[in-house]
Amino acid sequence: MSPLTDVRALVFDVFGTVVDWRTGVARSATRLLGDRVDAERFADDWRGRYAPSMEEVRSGRRPFVPLDVLHRESVDDVLAAHGAADVPAAVRDELVLAWHRLDPWPDVVDGLRRLSARFVLAPLSNGGVALQVALARRSGLPWDAVLGAEVVGAYKPDAAVYDSAPRLLALDPAQVLMVAAHDSDLAAARERGLSTAYVHRPAEFGGRSIPPATDPAADLSVTSFTELADRLGAA
Amino acid sequence: MSPLTDVRALVFDVFGTVVDWRTGVARSATRLLGDRVDAERFADDWRGRYAPSMEEVRSGRRPFVPLDVLHRESVDDVLAAHGAADVPAAVRDELVLAWHRLDPWPDVVDGLRRLSARFVLAPLSNGGVALQVALARRSGLPWDAVLGAEVVGAYKPDAAVYDSAPRLLALDPAQVLMVAAHDSDLAAARERGLSTAYVHRPAEFGGRSIPPATDPAADLSVTSFTELADRLGAA
């Protein structure tokens, strides 16, 4: 008997795992900035500021603020680096909402619908609640609840974020399966007793770097949410 | 122009407003205890311990624990008062789950589906996250997120609970409409700047006491969620 037979809930990393942030952010950059920036490089550079900006919170150097606030700050640096330092504040505010308007990978909606019939589903992302609600309403993601960084006031890989999922869902840690396209996220989840499933998302970085095909440390490695539904017996 | 034209999200009290706790708890009591108790009196007495048990947390006399924990404690007193002090622990645990298995009032699912097309919807209840997820999955309540006491670590009418709704949804307080069948809940929400809608639920207490037909202090008083959808222009 595989331990995964006890799983009752699935929690998901979102940026890269559920949605294609690079294409979506580049699309908004093109819409709002025209040819003033190379849209895909702009998306990559902005995403590059993600970890350092959260590290300020994780280290305790500043109190928790939602990801939208960090994005609003980091977009100033990215615009300056791309020679677009004169972009008006209202456009910068609108650029932040690019992260609320990302499309899921093609397998996601079908896979989640099938999984939803059998499991409780929730995002466990560093993106905030309003952002997750916007993504879900845009694409029909059938979340049962929105968990993650803002609910806890801490960013992954802080243990508090992973611990919050079984606590708020009233389950044992192993009954919660963390699904992510990043092995570091899964390693941190496993450290807190969660079950783990790796999803291979080769296009996340637009081919600039290809993540490994599988994560040998995970309970399961798949290439899509529909394969995940198959493997978990969710018709 | 009514201020309600700015409303973007609706947050709901749940026990009594969305679901009929009395009939549901009485049903589980009959299933689990047979004729050992008068099931409706049992439900009323258990509910009667609700406010005092939360007051222990609200007053700071004990740290926050989810409502399931308070229900598990208070059921012991209720069973003893009903001459059923010998009920085994496993049955008491199961009785607590009666609060996860309540049915919505007949207008709720249709009303929420219509409202969902236009507004972000979330429970803002003293019930915990797992309880809200169970109620929603049982009846198909289309919540976009689960907000409320457990997310904040405080019980209504603590201001922190009401404040959490606009904060987590990234809205102004007046853009959030609190919907409840209890004028005291709405008064506390209004104190924090939320818009308010009163729903008349004459059967909540099984006719033992009938709440007022309207709340003159609310922005809106309705008799059903479908009337609420009508009044808010949600087709």
CSV table of N, CA and C in Angstrom, one decimal, chain B residues 111-190:
chain,number,residue,atom,x,y,z
B,111,GLY,N,-28.9,31.2,-5.4
B,111,GLY,CA,-28.5,32.6,-5.2
B,111,GLY,C,-27.0,32.8,-5.3
B,112,LEU,N,-26.2,31.9,-4.6
B,112,LEU,CA,-24.8,32.1,-4.7
B,112,LEU,C,-24.3,31.9,-6.1
B,113,ARG,N,-24.8,30.9,-6.8
B,113,ARG,CA,-24.3,30.7,-8.2
B,113,ARG,C,-24.5,32.0,-9.0
B,114,ARG,N,-25.7,32.7,-8.9
B,114,ARG,CA,-25.9,33.9,-9.6
B,114,ARG,C,-25.0,35.0,-9.1
B,115,LEU,N,-24.8,35.1,-7.8
B,115,LEU,CA,-23.9,36.2,-7.3
B,115,LEU,C,-22.5,35.9,-7.7
B,116,SER,N,-22.1,34.7,-7.8
B,116,SER,CA,-20.7,34.3,-8.2
B,116,SER,C,-20.3,34.8,-9.5
B,117,ALA,N,-21.3,35.0,-10.4
B,117,ALA,CA,-20.9,35.5,-11.8
B,117,ALA,C,-20.4,36.9,-11.7
B,118,ARG,N,-20.8,37.6,-10.7
B,118,ARG,CA,-20.5,39.0,-10.6
B,118,ARG,C,-19.6,39.5,-9.5
B,119,PHE,N,-19.6,38.7,-8.4
B,119,PHE,CA,-18.9,39.1,-7.2
B,119,PHE,C,-18.0,38.0,-6.7
B,120,VAL,N,-16.9,38.4,-6.0
B,120,VAL,CA,-16.1,37.4,-5.3
B,120,VAL,C,-16.9,37.0,-4.0
B,121,LEU,N,-16.9,35.8,-3.7
B,121,LEU,CA,-17.7,35.3,-2.6
B,121,LEU,C,-16.9,34.5,-1.6
B,122,ALA,N,-17.0,34.7,-0.3
B,122,ALA,CA,-16.3,34.0,0.7
B,122,ALA,C,-17.1,33.9,2.0
B,123,PRO,N,-17.0,32.8,2.7
B,123,PRO,CA,-17.6,32.8,4.0
B,123,PRO,C,-16.7,33.6,5.0
B,124,LEU,N,-17.3,34.3,5.9
B,124,LEU,CA,-16.6,35.0,7.0
B,124,LEU,C,-17.3,34.6,8.3
B,125,SER,N,-16.9,33.4,8.7
B,125,SER,CA,-17.6,32.7,9.8
B,125,SER,C,-16.7,32.4,10.9
B,126,ASN,N,-17.3,32.1,12.1
B,126,ASN,CA,-16.5,31.6,13.2
B,126,ASN,C,-16.2,30.1,13.0
B,127,GLY,N,-16.8,29.4,12.1
B,127,GLY,CA,-16.4,28.1,11.8
B,127,GLY,C,-15.0,28.0,11.1
B,128,GLY,N,-14.3,26.9,11.3
B,128,GLY,CA,-13.0,26.8,10.8
B,128,GLY,C,-12.9,26.5,9.3
B,129,VAL,N,-11.7,26.5,8.8
B,129,VAL,CA,-11.5,26.3,7.3
B,129,VAL,C,-11.9,24.9,6.9
B,130,ALA,N,-11.5,23.9,7.6
B,130,ALA,CA,-11.9,22.5,7.2
B,130,ALA,C,-13.5,22.4,7.3
B,131,LEU,N,-14.1,23.0,8.3
B,131,LEU,CA,-15.6,22.9,8.4
B,131,LEU,C,-16.2,23.6,7.1
B,132,GLN,N,-15.7,24.8,6.8
B,132,GLN,CA,-16.2,25.5,5.6
B,132,GLN,C,-16.0,24.7,4.3
B,133,VAL,N,-14.9,24.1,4.2
B,133,VAL,CA,-14.6,23.3,3.0
B,133,VAL,C,-15.6,22.2,2.9
B,134,ALA,N,-15.8,21.5,4.1
B,134,ALA,CA,-16.7,20.4,4.1
B,134,ALA,C,-18.2,20.8,3.7
B,135,LEU,N,-18.6,21.9,4.3
B,135,LEU,CA,-20.0,22.4,4.0
B,135,LEU,C,-20.1,22.8,2.5
B,136,ALA,N,-19.0,23.4,1.9
B,136,ALA,CA,-19.1,23.9,0.5
B,136,ALA,C,-19.1,22.7,-0.4
B,137,ARG,N,-18.2,21.7,-0.1
B,137,ARG,CA,-18.1,20.5,-1.0
B,137,ARG,C,-19.4,19.7,-0.9
B,138,ARG,N,-20.0,19.6,0.3
B,138,ARG,CA,-21.3,18.9,0.4
B,138,ARG,C,-22.4,19.4,-0.4
B,139,SER,N,-22.5,20.8,-0.5
B,139,SER,CA,-23.6,21.4,-1.2
B,139,SER,C,-23.3,22.2,-2.5
B,140,GLY,N,-22.0,22.3,-2.8
B,140,GLY,CA,-21.6,23.0,-4.0
B,140,GLY,C,-21.7,24.5,-3.8
B,141,LEU,N,-21.3,25.0,-2.7
B,141,LEU,CA,-21.3,26.5,-2.4
B,141,LEU,C,-20.0,27.0,-3.1
B,142,PRO,N,-20.2,28.0,-4.1
B,142,PRO,CA,-19.1,28.4,-4.9
B,142,PRO,C,-18.3,29.5,-4.3
B,143,TRP,N,-17.7,29.2,-3.2
B,143,TRP,CA,-16.8,30.2,-2.6
B,143,TRP,C,-15.5,30.3,-3.4
B,144,ASP,N,-15.0,31.6,-3.5
B,144,ASP,CA,-13.7,31.9,-4.1
B,144,ASP,C,-12.6,31.7,-3.1
B,145,ALA,N,-12.8,31.8,-1.9
B,145,ALA,CA,-11.8,31.7,-0.8
B,145,ALA,C,-12.5,31.4,0.5
B,146,VAL,N,-11.8,30.9,1.4
B,146,VAL,CA,-12.4,30.7,2.8
B,146,VAL,C,-11.7,31.7,3.7
B,147,LEU,N,-12.5,32.7,4.1
B,147,LEU,CA,-12.0,33.7,5.1
B,147,LEU,C,-12.6,33.4,6.5
B,148,GLY,N,-12.3,34.1,7.5
B,148,GLY,CA,-13.0,34.0,8.8
B,148,GLY,C,-12.1,33.8,9.9
B,149,ALA,N,-12.7,33.3,11.0
B,149,ALA,CA,-12.0,33.3,12.3
B,149,ALA,C,-10.7,32.6,12.3
B,150,GLU,N,-10.7,31.4,11.8
B,150,GLU,CA,-9.4,30.6,11.9
B,150,GLU,C,-8.3,31.2,11.1
B,151,VAL,N,-8.6,31.8,10.0
B,151,VAL,CA,-7.5,32.4,9.2
B,151,VAL,C,-6.9,33.6,10.0
B,152,VAL,N,-7.6,34.2,10.8
B,152,VAL,CA,-7.1,35.4,11.6
B,152,VAL,C,-6.7,35.0,13.0
B,153,GLY,N,-7.2,33.9,13.5
B,153,GLY,CA,-6.9,33.5,14.9
B,153,GLY,C,-7.7,34.4,15.9
B,154,ALA,N,-8.9,34.7,15.5
B,154,ALA,CA,-9.8,35.5,16.4
B,154,ALA,C,-11.3,35.3,16.0
B,155,TYR,N,-12.2,35.5,17.0
B,155,TYR,CA,-13.6,35.2,16.7
B,155,TYR,C,-14.4,36.5,16.5
B,156,LYS,N,-15.3,36.5,15.6
B,156,LYS,CA,-16.3,37.6,15.5
B,156,LYS,C,-16.9,37.7,16.8
B,157,PRO,N,-17.3,38.9,17.3
B,157,PRO,CA,-17.2,40.2,16.6
B,157,PRO,C,-15.8,40.9,16.8
B,158,ASP,N,-14.7,40.2,17.0
B,158,ASP,CA,-13.4,40.9,17.0
B,158,ASP,C,-13.2,41.6,15.7
B,159,ALA,N,-12.8,42.8,15.7
B,159,ALA,CA,-12.6,43.7,14.5
B,159,ALA,C,-11.6,43.0,13.5
B,160,ALA,N,-10.6,42.2,14.1
B,160,ALA,CA,-9.6,41.6,13.2
B,160,ALA,C,-10.3,40.7,12.1
B,161,VAL,N,-11.4,40.1,12.5
B,161,VAL,CA,-12.0,39.2,11.5
B,161,VAL,C,-12.6,40.0,10.4
B,162,TYR,N,-13.4,41.1,10.7
B,162,TYR,CA,-14.0,41.9,9.6
B,162,TYR,C,-12.9,42.6,8.8
B,163,ASP,N,-11.8,43.1,9.5
B,163,ASP,CA,-10.8,43.8,8.8
B,163,ASP,C,-10.1,42.9,7.8
B,164,SER,N,-10.0,41.6,8.1
B,164,SER,CA,-9.3,40.6,7.2
B,164,SER,C,-9.9,40.5,5.9
B,165,ALA,N,-11.2,40.7,5.7
B,165,ALA,CA,-11.8,40.5,4.4
B,165,ALA,C,-11.4,41.5,3.4
B,166,PRO,N,-11.5,42.8,3.6
B,166,PRO,CA,-10.9,43.7,2.6
B,166,PRO,C,-9.4,43.6,2.5
B,167,ARG,N,-8.7,43.4,3.6
B,167,ARG,CA,-7.3,43.2,3.5
B,167,ARG,C,-6.9,42.1,2.5
B,168,LEU,N,-7.4,40.9,2.8
B,168,LEU,CA,-7.0,39.7,2.0
B,168,LEU,C,-7.6,39.8,0.6
B,169,LEU,N,-8.7,40.5,0.4
B,169,LEU,CA,-9.3,40.6,-1.0
B,169,LEU,C,-8.8,41.8,-1.7
B,170,ALA,N,-7.9,42.6,-1.0
B,170,ALA,CA,-7.3,43.8,-1.7
B,170,ALA,C,-8.4,44.8,-2.1
B,171,LEU,N,-9.4,45.0,-1.2
B,171,LEU,CA,-10.5,45.9,-1.5
B,171,LEU,C,-10.6,47.0,-0.4
B,172,ASP,N,-11.3,48.1,-0.7
B,172,ASP,CA,-11.7,49.0,0.4
B,172,ASP,C,-12.8,48.3,1.2
B,173,PRO,N,-12.9,48.7,2.5
B,173,PRO,CA,-13.9,48.0,3.3
B,173,PRO,C,-15.3,48.2,2.7
B,174,ALA,N,-15.7,49.3,2.2
B,174,ALA,CA,-17.0,49.5,1.7
B,174,ALA,C,-17.3,48.7,0.4
B,175,GLN,N,-16.2,48.2,-0.2
B,175,GLN,CA,-16.4,47.4,-1.4
B,175,GLN,C,-16.8,45.9,-1.0
B,176,VAL,N,-16.7,45.6,0.3
B,176,VAL,CA,-17.0,44.3,0.8
B,176,VAL,C,-18.4,44.4,1.5
B,177,LEU,N,-19.3,43.5,1.0
B,177,LEU,CA,-20.7,43.5,1.6
B,177,LEU,C,-20.8,42.3,2.5
B,178,MET,N,-21.0,42.5,3.8
B,178,MET,CA,-21.2,41.5,4.8
B,178,MET,C,-22.6,41.1,4.8
B,179,VAL,N,-22.9,39.8,4.6
B,179,VAL,CA,-24.3,39.3,4.6
B,179,VAL,C,-24.5,38.4,5.8
B,180,ALA,N,-25.5,38.7,6.6
B,180,ALA,CA,-25.8,37.9,7.8
B,180,ALA,C,-27.2,38.0,8.2
B,181,ALA,N,-27.7,37.0,8.9
B,181,ALA,CA,-29.0,37.0,9.5
B,181,ALA,C,-29.1,37.5,10.9
B,182,HIS,N,-28.0,38.1,11.4
B,182,HIS,CA,-27.9,38.6,12.7
B,182,HIS,C,-27.4,40.0,12.8
B,183,ASP,N,-28.3,40.9,13.3
B,183,ASP,CA,-28.0,42.3,13.2
B,183,ASP,C,-26.7,42.7,14.0
B,184,SER,N,-26.4,41.9,15.0
B,184,SER,CA,-25.2,42.2,15.8
B,184,SER,C,-23.9,42.0,15.0
B,185,ASP,N,-23.9,41.0,14.1
B,185,ASP,CA,-22.8,40.7,13.2
B,185,ASP,C,-22.6,41.8,12.2
B,186,LEU,N,-23.8,42.3,11.7
B,186,LEU,CA,-23.7,43.4,10.7
B,186,LEU,C,-23.3,44.7,11.4
B,187,ALA,N,-23.7,44.9,12.6
B,187,ALA,CA,-23.3,46.2,13.3
B,187,ALA,C,-21.8,46.2,13.5
B,188,ALA,N,-21.2,45.0,13.9
B,188,ALA,CA,-19.8,44.9,14.1
B,188,ALA,C,-19.0,45.1,12.7
B,189,ALA,N,-19.6,44.6,11.7
B,189,ALA,CA,-19.0,44.7,10.3
B,189,ALA,C,-19.0,46.2,9.9
B,190,ARG,N,-20.2,46.8,10.1
B,190,ARG,CA,-20.3,48.2,9.7
B,190,ARG,C,-19.3,49.1,10.5
